Amino acid sequence: MVFQNITVEISGAKATITINRPKALNALNRETLKEIKAAFTELENGGVVRVCIFTGAGEKACVAGADIPELKELDLVSGKEFVELGHQAFAQIENSKIVSIAAINGFALGGGCEFAMAADIRMASENAKLGQPEVNLGVIPGFGGTQRLTRLVGRGRAKELIFTARIITAEEALRIGLVEKVVPADKLVEEANKLADLILSKGPLAVQYAKEVINRGADLDLGNANGYEMTAFAALCESDDKNEGLTAFMEKRAAGFRGK
Ligand code: CO8
């Protein structure tokens, strides 16, 4: 598939999707969202890629938000269609078997921050700036920001950030739990790849089930959430990976997982 606004690189079980509209600071217009969705669907259908890194082209921005000229044209009907497209793309990433890492190089604002929050893990460069500045434009976060930010940093912090449109540094984002790691800008790609490789070295089914159980349990009461964990654990006990992982430990060798 040929894309105009993104690039897709695949190396073994690892993919990198780079949003590539640097002149608009990689802002998400409809076409870009459609391309992200199509590329990710292709990775899922291929069944080979297990970790996907998302990042932005250029030095300045990961993604500076939804595309502002396109936003300006929206009415009730087209506005709903646009938010639905963003929600679908981000929910697909969040719920996928593929683990996602947002490598935040520079600005991740508005829809860009929302994109990063749909990923499983967020790694930021020291110069990254994050925020939900939509109220500056007279709108609210529309790609899940009101909900995912609240779940990540708590209701009070989410409200303070969204009501004031305050842009925060990578350091503050780390402190409040909006990103998991901050690294020097020139090491971001390397560190994101190292993290991807580390995850890829683990039992594939175990990582996949862990993601599913964490996500499904997050919005449930503890009893029901733990029910998911028990079911997933029991299912893994029947897997080749579990047999291989435990045998390898006892034989003091590296495990050769096959994801079965
Ligand atoms: N969309 C389109 N173009 C953009 C965007 C954007 N979000 N952000 C920057 N650009 C463009 C600029 O217009 C400029 O283009 P040009 O050179 O042609 O004038 C170019 O990128 C470079 O930008 P600046 O000159 O402004 O660069 P600065 O370094 O001075 O500033 C900032 C960088 C601070 C990132 C600044 O560009 C900025 O504030 N951008 C807007 C950030 C923002 O408000 N993002 C949120 C957008 S709203 C949103 O994401 C809603 C999500 C939910 C959508 C729901 C749909 C219904």
Tab-separated table of N, CA and C in Angstrom, residues 5 71 78 95 100 113 118 140 153 163 165 167 169 175 183 195 202 204 236 243 246:
chain	number	residue	atom	x	y	z
A	5	ASN	N	0.966	10.398	3.626
A	5	ASN	CA	1.169	11.180	4.853
A	5	ASN	C	1.874	10.433	5.979
A	71	LEU	N	-10.400	21.371	10.771
A	71	LEU	CA	-11.313	21.561	11.917
A	71	LEU	C	-12.236	22.740	11.663
A	78	SER	N	-20.252	16.685	9.869
A	78	SER	CA	-18.866	16.348	9.506
A	78	SER	C	-17.982	16.295	10.757
A	95	ASN	N	-6.713	-1.454	21.381
A	95	ASN	CA	-7.239	-2.804	21.618
A	95	ASN	C	-6.521	-3.884	20.815
A	100	SER	N	1.922	-1.103	21.244
A	100	SER	CA	2.304	0.161	20.613
A	100	SER	C	3.121	1.030	21.562
A	113	CYS	N	-1.480	14.387	21.376
A	113	CYS	CA	-1.388	13.839	22.730
A	113	CYS	C	-2.388	12.688	22.876
A	118	ALA	N	-3.311	6.676	23.271
A	118	ALA	CA	-3.905	5.411	22.837
A	118	ALA	C	-2.851	4.306	22.743
A	140	ILE	N	-13.178	21.054	22.450
A	140	ILE	CA	-12.621	20.203	23.510
A	140	ILE	C	-11.843	19.065	22.846
A	153	VAL	N	-3.921	10.364	34.390
A	153	VAL	CA	-3.328	11.295	35.377
A	153	VAL	C	-4.293	11.675	36.491
A	163	PHE	N	-8.771	22.524	31.043
A	163	PHE	CA	-9.434	23.835	31.219
A	163	PHE	C	-8.481	25.000	30.921
A	165	ALA	N	-5.526	24.672	29.005
A	165	ALA	CA	-4.760	24.456	27.765
A	165	ALA	C	-3.252	24.526	28.018
A	167	ILE	N	0.509	23.778	28.329
A	167	ILE	CA	1.430	22.838	27.672
A	167	ILE	C	2.503	22.475	28.696
A	169	THR	N	6.049	20.188	30.058
A	169	THR	CA	7.320	19.624	29.604
A	169	THR	C	7.282	18.096	29.744
A	175	ARG	N	6.352	13.075	35.607
A	175	ARG	CA	5.976	13.152	37.030
A	175	ARG	C	4.496	12.823	37.235
A	183	VAL	N	13.926	10.555	27.543
A	183	VAL	CA	15.300	10.266	27.105
A	183	VAL	C	15.824	11.453	26.288
A	195	LEU	N	13.397	-0.680	23.680
A	195	LEU	CA	12.210	-1.091	24.434
A	195	LEU	C	11.390	-2.091	23.625
A	202	LYS	N	10.191	-11.348	24.965
A	202	LYS	CA	9.381	-12.038	25.983
A	202	LYS	C	8.356	-12.954	25.324
A	204	PRO	N	5.440	-14.056	23.552
A	204	PRO	CA	4.474	-13.252	22.796
A	204	PRO	C	3.036	-13.384	23.285
A	236	LEU	N	-3.069	-19.556	29.453
A	236	LEU	CA	-1.633	-19.602	29.132
A	236	LEU	C	-0.993	-20.896	29.618
A	243	ASN	N	5.190	-23.712	28.498
A	243	ASN	CA	6.019	-24.899	28.643
A	243	ASN	C	7.484	-24.572	28.338
A	246	LEU	N	9.154	-22.073	31.029
A	246	LEU	CA	9.514	-22.702	32.310
A	246	LEU	C	10.614	-23.750	32.125
